[in-house]
Structure formats: structure tokens, C-alpha cells
Amino acid sequence: MFEEAQLYSPVTAGEDGSVTVHLAHDHPGANDPAYRARRNEIATAALAWKPGEPNPHIDYTRTEQEVWRTVCRELWPKWERYAINEFREAASALDLPCDHVPELDEVSRRLEPLTGFRYLPAADLVTLREFYVSLEHRRFYSTQYVRHAEVPLYTPEPDIIHEVLGHGHLLATPTFSELHRLAGVATNRLQDDENVKFLSKVFWFSVEFGVVMEDGELRAYGAGILSSYGEIEEFRGMELRPLDLIEMGTADYDITQYQPVLYRAESVDEVRDVVGGFFRDCSDESIAAMRRKTPTTA
């Protein structure tokens, strides 16, 4: 069963002020002392940040810049083939640089005039409630580290490439920036943490891994698909099911593998109506009732 903490390497701070990112033994950078030190450095900057301050300045290395350039070079042509029109239009409007890693404040300067969203720094896992509540105020928590250079087209955890190339372009769209915001509004209404988990799974199978029929073919709008060099080539071969909020909110999933089941909308309008309507109207009572109707198979 998926656990939210699998998404991020844990970060701890010692009594002497030292910060350590604990990479899993099979992480691409686990046996690279320079990479581990770099992760600790970037996490230290995020932990030292205080609300109201500019986001931490990260002086990205030549190696990190080359990883960014490689991913941009590979993903942009795939977006032309697989991404929904609104995502591609947002990519043009946001006009993120392909030659260097943009700092979070640079992304915010480009994004805020479009939809009002800004980025905030995160050292590691942000609690579900904290993450979603911030969305109501059009704030999006993001990591700032770059994946290991030996595998530039793969990351076992969300790095700045996922957070900015995936979510950043969604946050620049009218439809999906509003879905992010509505998820935050809904979280602020919910008192039961189990109901927040249900909401987060609906978010996962839509905003992170959503697919939709558009122009007669299956296209992706989920940030997890659109920021993944490998998964974007595979999603059309997965098992497709119609949007079903009860299934989406109760299904288990494994972040370490491509998602084998995806929930297909017949149009972007259906995403707005079904997913957006859920975020707009849900309550502790309505989600509790949906949880009692958990399907016997998923």
C-alpha cells in the first residue's frame, strides 16, 4: 500500500544544526557523497526559510543545469503528442527557460500574473493538510533539488523538475489552477483526516495522473504523467476506467511503479464537473458516506 512519505526522502536536523537527507539504499544518489552533500545543502536552505522571505536562492551547478536541459529537450516533443491543449497553451504562456533551472521566485514571477499562484520551498514531505490548505491561498510547496545526473530521465521522488515542469504548467491553466485551489478550499472544510486522505487520492488520480479524451484521442493532463519521460509513453496502454470518485478516493497505489489503472474523463468539461464539483461541494459527511460505499474490488 502506498504511503505518502514514500514520495520524499526523510530529512532530519541534528542538535548541532546539521541537516541530513536520508536517501533510500536504492536511490540513484545513495552512494554518491557529493550528491548527498548537495541534497543536505538544499534542504538546509529550505528549513531556514521563513514565510514572507524570498525563496532560498539556489546556485544550480553546471551538472544540475544539464539535467534540466536534458529533460526539457526530451519532454517538450512528447507534450506536443500527448498533452491536452490547455497544458500546451499554458507552457507557451508560462515560457519557462529550457537552458537553466529556474528558481522558485522566477517561476512565481511568471506564474502569478496568469493565475495568482506562487511557489513556496519545501525541504521534504509537507503534511497532507498543510499542502492542501496552502492551495486555497494559491501557494504551492515545492522541493528545489534536482534528480541525480546519472539518470536524468528518472527520479524516485518529486524534484524541482516534477514540481515545475509538471505542476507549474498545470498551475498556469485556468482549469487546473482552479482545481488545485478548490482542493485547498475543501481541505479547510474537512475536520476528519481520513476524509483529507480520501480527497488526496481523488487529487492523485486526477491532477497527478488524470487522462482525458480530446480531439479523438487519449491525452494526459496529470502532472505525474506529463513530467515523466517514461510514463508519458506508456499511459495509453494502461487499464482505463471511467471517473468514479469512490474508486478514486479509496484505491491503493504504488508510487514506485507506473500507475496500472487510470481514470479517463470523456472531456475536460467532465473533469471540471466531476472532480471540480467534488472539491467544491464535499464535506465530512458526504465523504464519510462515500467511504462507506467502498467498492469490493479496485
Short mmCIF file of C-alpha atoms in Angstrom, two decimals:
data_model
loop_
_atom_site.label_atom_id
_atom_site.label_comp_id
_atom_site.label_asym_id
_atom_site.label_seq_id
_atom_site.Cartn_x
_atom_site.Cartn_y
_atom_site.Cartn_z
CA MET A 1 0.00 0.00 0.00
CA PHE A 2 1.21 3.48 -0.85
CA GLU A 3 2.25 5.73 2.00
CA GLU A 4 2.57 9.45 1.40
CA ALA A 5 6.06 9.56 2.91
CA GLN A 6 7.35 7.27 0.13
CA LEU A 7 7.28 10.34 -2.08
CA TYR A 8 10.09 12.10 -0.24
CA SER A 9 13.39 11.20 1.39
CA PRO A 10 13.11 11.98 5.13
CA VAL A 11 15.02 15.00 6.43
CA THR A 12 16.33 15.34 9.97
CA ALA A 13 18.12 18.16 11.79
CA GLY A 14 20.78 17.41 14.42
CA GLU A 15 21.34 19.27 17.65
CA ASP A 16 24.38 20.91 16.06
CA GLY A 17 22.17 22.36 13.30
CA SER A 18 23.32 19.89 10.65
CA VAL A 19 20.63 18.72 8.21
CA THR A 20 20.60 15.24 6.68
CA VAL A 21 18.50 13.91 3.81
CA HIS A 22 18.10 10.16 4.24
CA LEU A 23 18.16 8.62 0.78
CA ALA A 24 16.89 5.09 0.33
CA HIS A 25 19.52 2.44 -0.32
CA ASP A 26 18.37 2.07 -3.94
CA HIS A 27 18.17 5.81 -4.63
CA PRO A 28 20.38 6.75 -7.65
CA GLY A 29 22.37 9.14 -5.44
CA ALA A 30 22.66 6.91 -2.36
CA ASN A 31 26.32 6.05 -2.96
CA ASP A 32 27.38 9.46 -4.26
CA PRO A 33 28.85 11.56 -1.41
CA ALA A 34 28.78 14.77 -3.47
CA TYR A 35 25.12 14.34 -4.32
CA ARG A 36 24.22 13.55 -0.72
CA ALA A 37 26.06 16.67 0.46
CA ARG A 38 24.24 18.74 -2.15
CA ARG A 39 20.86 17.42 -1.03
CA ASN A 40 21.74 18.29 2.57
CA GLU A 41 22.74 21.81 1.49
CA ILE A 42 19.48 22.46 -0.36
CA ALA A 43 17.38 21.01 2.46
CA THR A 44 19.20 23.24 4.94
CA ALA A 45 18.24 26.30 2.91
CA ALA A 46 14.57 25.27 2.81
CA LEU A 47 14.43 24.59 6.55
CA ALA A 48 15.95 28.01 7.28
CA TRP A 49 13.35 29.80 5.16
CA LYS A 50 10.63 31.78 6.92
CA PRO A 51 7.24 32.86 5.49
CA GLY A 52 7.40 36.31 3.96
CA GLU A 53 11.03 35.93 2.91
CA PRO A 54 12.15 35.41 -0.69
CA ASN A 55 12.51 31.76 -1.55
CA PRO A 56 16.01 30.37 -0.92
CA HIS A 57 18.47 31.19 -3.66
CA ILE A 58 19.98 28.01 -5.10
CA ASP A 59 23.07 28.44 -7.25
CA TYR A 60 22.49 25.44 -9.50
CA THR A 61 25.60 23.67 -10.74
CA ARG A 62 26.53 23.02 -14.36
CA THR A 63 25.61 19.36 -13.83
CA GLU A 64 22.16 20.27 -12.48
CA GLN A 65 21.61 22.70 -15.35
CA GLU A 66 22.44 19.97 -17.84
CA VAL A 67 19.89 17.61 -16.23
CA TRP A 68 17.23 20.31 -16.63
CA ARG A 69 18.19 20.90 -20.27
CA THR A 70 18.10 17.17 -21.00
CA VAL A 71 14.61 16.73 -19.53
CA CYS A 72 13.25 19.80 -21.34
CA ARG A 73 14.71 18.58 -24.62
CA GLU A 74 13.03 15.19 -24.21
CA LEU A 75 9.66 16.25 -22.75
CA TRP A 76 8.62 19.16 -24.96
CA PRO A 77 8.14 17.00 -28.10
CA LYS A 78 6.17 14.48 -26.05
CA TRP A 79 3.83 17.20 -24.80
CA GLU A 80 3.02 18.05 -28.39
CA ARG A 81 1.90 14.47 -28.91
CA TYR A 82 0.35 13.53 -25.57
CA ALA A 83 -0.63 16.61 -23.51
CA ILE A 84 -4.03 18.29 -23.57
CA ASN A 85 -4.34 21.56 -25.47
CA GLU A 86 -4.75 23.63 -22.31
CA PHE A 87 -1.46 22.34 -20.89
CA ARG A 88 0.40 23.12 -24.11
CA GLU A 89 -1.11 26.60 -24.24
CA ALA A 90 -0.02 27.17 -20.64
CA ALA A 91 3.51 26.00 -21.45
CA SER A 92 3.70 28.70 -24.11
CA ALA A 93 2.23 31.35 -21.82
CA LEU A 94 4.48 30.49 -18.86
CA ASP A 95 7.51 30.34 -21.14
CA LEU A 96 9.83 28.66 -18.67
CA PRO A 97 13.52 28.62 -19.64
CA CYS A 98 14.86 25.41 -21.13
CA ASP A 99 18.52 26.39 -20.76
CA HIS A 100 18.66 26.68 -16.97
CA VAL A 101 16.85 25.59 -13.83
CA PRO A 102 14.51 28.44 -12.88
CA GLU A 103 14.50 29.39 -9.24
CA LEU A 104 11.14 29.27 -7.47
CA ASP A 105 10.86 33.06 -7.35
CA GLU A 106 11.45 33.21 -11.10
CA VAL A 107 8.68 30.67 -11.67
CA SER A 108 6.39 32.65 -9.36
CA ARG A 109 7.06 35.89 -11.27
CA ARG A 110 5.96 34.19 -14.47
CA LEU A 111 3.05 32.28 -12.92
CA GLU A 112 1.38 34.82 -10.64
CA PRO A 113 0.16 37.17 -13.43
CA LEU A 114 -1.53 34.18 -15.11
CA THR A 115 -3.41 32.55 -12.22
CA GLY A 116 -2.21 34.10 -8.96
CA PHE A 117 -0.20 31.08 -7.81
CA ARG A 118 3.21 31.35 -6.15
CA TYR A 119 5.74 28.72 -5.06
CA LEU A 120 6.98 28.08 -1.52
CA PRO A 121 10.04 25.96 -0.62
CA ALA A 122 9.82 22.52 0.97
CA ALA A 123 12.74 20.53 2.37
CA ASP A 124 10.87 17.21 2.28
CA LEU A 125 7.38 15.93 2.94
CA VAL A 126 4.77 18.58 3.71
CA THR A 127 1.82 17.15 5.63
CA LEU A 128 -1.29 16.49 3.58
CA ARG A 129 -3.29 19.12 5.39
CA GLU A 130 -0.58 21.78 5.19
CA PHE A 131 -0.01 21.12 1.49
CA TYR A 132 -3.68 21.24 0.50
CA VAL A 133 -4.63 24.15 2.77
CA SER A 134 -1.94 26.27 1.12
CA LEU A 135 -3.58 25.72 -2.25
CA GLU A 136 -6.63 27.74 -1.19
CA HIS A 137 -4.32 30.73 -0.92
CA ARG A 138 -2.73 29.92 -4.28
CA ARG A 139 0.53 28.78 -2.75
CA PHE A 140 2.28 25.60 -3.90
CA TYR A 141 5.01 23.90 -1.86
CA SER A 142 7.91 22.66 -3.97
CA THR A 143 11.22 20.94 -3.50
CA GLN A 144 14.29 22.62 -5.03
CA TYR A 145 16.70 19.73 -5.54
CA VAL A 146 17.48 18.17 -8.92
CA ARG A 147 17.49 14.43 -9.56
CA HIS A 148 20.77 12.53 -9.87
CA ALA A 149 22.66 13.23 -13.10
CA GLU A 150 23.32 9.56 -13.90
CA VAL A 151 19.60 9.05 -14.60
CA PRO A 152 18.31 12.46 -15.75
CA LEU A 153 15.07 10.99 -17.08
CA TYR A 154 14.13 9.22 -13.84
CA THR A 155 13.51 10.23 -10.25
CA PRO A 156 12.09 8.14 -7.39
CA GLU A 157 10.77 11.29 -5.70
CA PRO A 158 9.34 14.65 -6.79
CA ASP A 159 12.21 17.01 -7.60
CA ILE A 160 12.00 20.55 -8.96
CA ILE A 161 11.59 19.16 -12.47
CA HIS A 162 8.36 17.40 -11.50
CA GLU A 163 7.14 20.29 -9.37
CA VAL A 164 7.77 22.96 -12.01
CA LEU A 165 7.54 21.25 -15.42
CA GLY A 166 4.55 19.17 -14.30
CA HIS A 167 2.60 21.18 -11.74
CA GLY A 168 3.85 24.59 -12.83
CA HIS A 169 2.26 24.28 -16.24
CA LEU A 170 -0.98 22.95 -14.72
CA LEU A 171 -0.99 25.88 -12.30
CA ALA A 172 -0.76 28.18 -15.33
CA THR A 173 -4.03 26.83 -16.78
CA PRO A 174 -7.46 28.24 -15.91
CA THR A 175 -8.99 24.79 -15.36
CA PHE A 176 -6.34 23.05 -13.30
CA SER A 177 -5.17 26.01 -11.25
CA GLU A 178 -8.79 26.23 -10.12
CA LEU A 179 -8.86 22.51 -9.29
CA HIS A 180 -5.77 22.99 -7.14
CA ARG A 181 -7.43 25.93 -5.37
CA LEU A 182 -10.71 24.10 -4.84
CA ALA A 183 -8.85 21.17 -3.30
CA GLY A 184 -7.43 23.61 -0.78
CA VAL A 185 -10.82 25.16 -0.05
CA ALA A 186 -12.26 21.68 0.50
CA THR A 187 -9.44 20.68 2.86
CA ASN A 188 -10.14 23.70 5.03
CA ARG A 189 -13.72 22.45 5.42
CA LEU A 190 -12.72 18.94 6.43
CA GLN A 191 -12.11 18.07 10.07
CA ASP A 192 -11.51 14.32 9.70
CA ASP A 193 -8.02 13.42 8.50
CA GLU A 194 -9.36 10.24 6.88
CA ASN A 195 -11.53 12.42 4.68
CA VAL A 196 -8.50 14.51 3.73
CA LYS A 197 -6.78 11.28 2.67
CA PHE A 198 -9.81 10.42 0.52
CA LEU A 199 -9.60 13.86 -1.10
CA SER A 200 -5.86 13.44 -1.67
CA LYS A 201 -6.46 10.19 -3.55
CA VAL A 202 -9.05 11.85 -5.80
CA PHE A 203 -6.41 14.53 -6.41
CA TRP A 204 -3.83 11.82 -7.17
CA PHE A 205 -5.94 10.08 -9.80
CA SER A 206 -6.93 13.36 -11.44
CA VAL A 207 -4.48 16.24 -11.01
CA GLU A 208 -1.47 13.91 -10.74
CA PHE A 209 -2.47 11.05 -13.05
CA GLY A 210 -5.52 12.21 -14.98
CA VAL A 211 -6.24 11.35 -18.61
CA VAL A 212 -8.98 12.61 -20.90
CA MET A 213 -10.32 12.14 -24.41
CA GLU A 214 -9.56 15.18 -26.54
CA ASP A 215 -9.58 15.61 -30.31
CA GLY A 216 -10.47 11.95 -30.69
CA GLU A 217 -7.55 10.50 -28.74
CA LEU A 218 -6.44 9.86 -25.20
CA ARG A 219 -4.37 12.71 -23.78
CA ALA A 220 -2.84 13.37 -20.37
CA TYR A 221 -3.39 16.27 -18.02
CA GLY A 222 -1.87 14.76 -14.85
CA ALA A 223 1.39 16.33 -13.66
CA GLY A 224 2.82 12.93 -12.76
CA ILE A 225 2.41 11.67 -16.31
CA LEU A 226 3.44 14.86 -18.08
CA SER A 227 6.68 15.22 -16.09
CA SER A 228 7.72 11.58 -16.60
CA TYR A 229 9.75 10.71 -19.69
CA GLY A 230 8.81 7.03 -19.40
CA GLU A 231 5.23 7.11 -18.15
CA ILE A 232 4.09 9.57 -20.80
CA GLU A 233 4.90 6.92 -23.40
CA GLU A 234 3.04 4.17 -21.53
CA PHE A 235 -0.18 5.68 -20.17
CA ARG A 236 -2.28 4.85 -23.24
CA GLY A 237 -1.65 1.16 -22.60
CA MET A 238 -2.90 1.16 -19.02
CA GLU A 239 -6.30 -0.07 -17.81
CA LEU A 240 -8.74 2.79 -18.26
CA ARG A 241 -11.82 3.26 -16.11
CA PRO A 242 -14.46 6.00 -16.12
CA LEU A 243 -14.25 8.70 -13.48
CA ASP A 244 -15.51 7.16 -10.24
CA LEU A 245 -14.94 9.25 -7.14
CA ILE A 246 -15.49 6.36 -4.72
CA GLU A 247 -12.93 4.18 -6.50
CA MET A 248 -10.50 7.05 -6.88
CA GLY A 249 -10.81 8.05 -3.22
CA THR A 250 -10.31 4.54 -1.83
CA ALA A 251 -7.89 2.86 -4.27
CA ASP A 252 -4.41 1.86 -3.16
CA TYR A 253 -1.50 2.68 -5.43
CA ASP A 254 2.27 2.28 -5.60
CA ILE A 255 4.42 5.29 -6.39
CA THR A 256 7.37 3.07 -7.33
CA GLN A 257 5.64 1.77 -10.48
CA TYR A 258 3.75 3.23 -13.42
CA GLN A 259 0.10 3.57 -12.47
CA PRO A 260 -1.63 0.48 -13.95
CA VAL A 261 -5.17 1.90 -13.59
CA LEU A 262 -6.11 5.37 -14.80
CA TYR A 263 -9.47 7.13 -14.65
CA ARG A 264 -10.45 8.56 -18.01
CA ALA A 265 -12.69 11.57 -18.46
CA GLU A 266 -14.54 11.98 -21.74
CA SER A 267 -13.75 15.70 -21.84
CA VAL A 268 -12.07 18.44 -19.83
CA ASP A 269 -15.59 19.64 -19.04
CA GLU A 270 -16.23 16.31 -17.31
CA VAL A 271 -13.10 16.80 -15.19
CA ARG A 272 -14.36 20.24 -14.18
CA ASP A 273 -17.83 18.90 -13.40
CA VAL A 274 -16.93 15.66 -11.59
CA VAL A 275 -13.61 16.40 -9.89
CA GLY A 276 -14.16 20.13 -9.53
CA GLY A 277 -17.70 19.53 -8.30
CA PHE A 278 -16.42 17.10 -5.68
CA PHE A 279 -13.83 19.57 -4.39
CA ARG A 280 -16.42 22.35 -4.44
CA ASP A 281 -19.19 20.53 -2.57
CA CYS A 282 -17.62 17.78 -0.44
CA SER A 283 -17.96 17.74 3.33
CA ASP A 284 -17.01 15.40 6.15
CA GLU A 285 -20.49 13.92 5.97
CA SER A 286 -20.52 13.41 2.21
CA ILE A 287 -17.05 11.84 2.12
CA ALA A 288 -17.85 9.59 5.07
CA ALA A 289 -20.88 8.35 3.15
CA MET A 290 -18.72 7.70 0.08
CA ARG A 291 -16.15 5.83 2.16
CA ARG A 292 -18.89 3.52 3.44
CA LYS A 293 -19.59 2.60 -0.17
CA THR A 294 -16.01 1.43 -0.77
CA PRO A 295 -16.03 -0.99 -3.74
CA THR A 296 -15.11 -4.59 -3.04
CA THR A 297 -12.60 -4.55 -5.88
CA ALA A 298 -10.29 -1.79 -7.05
#
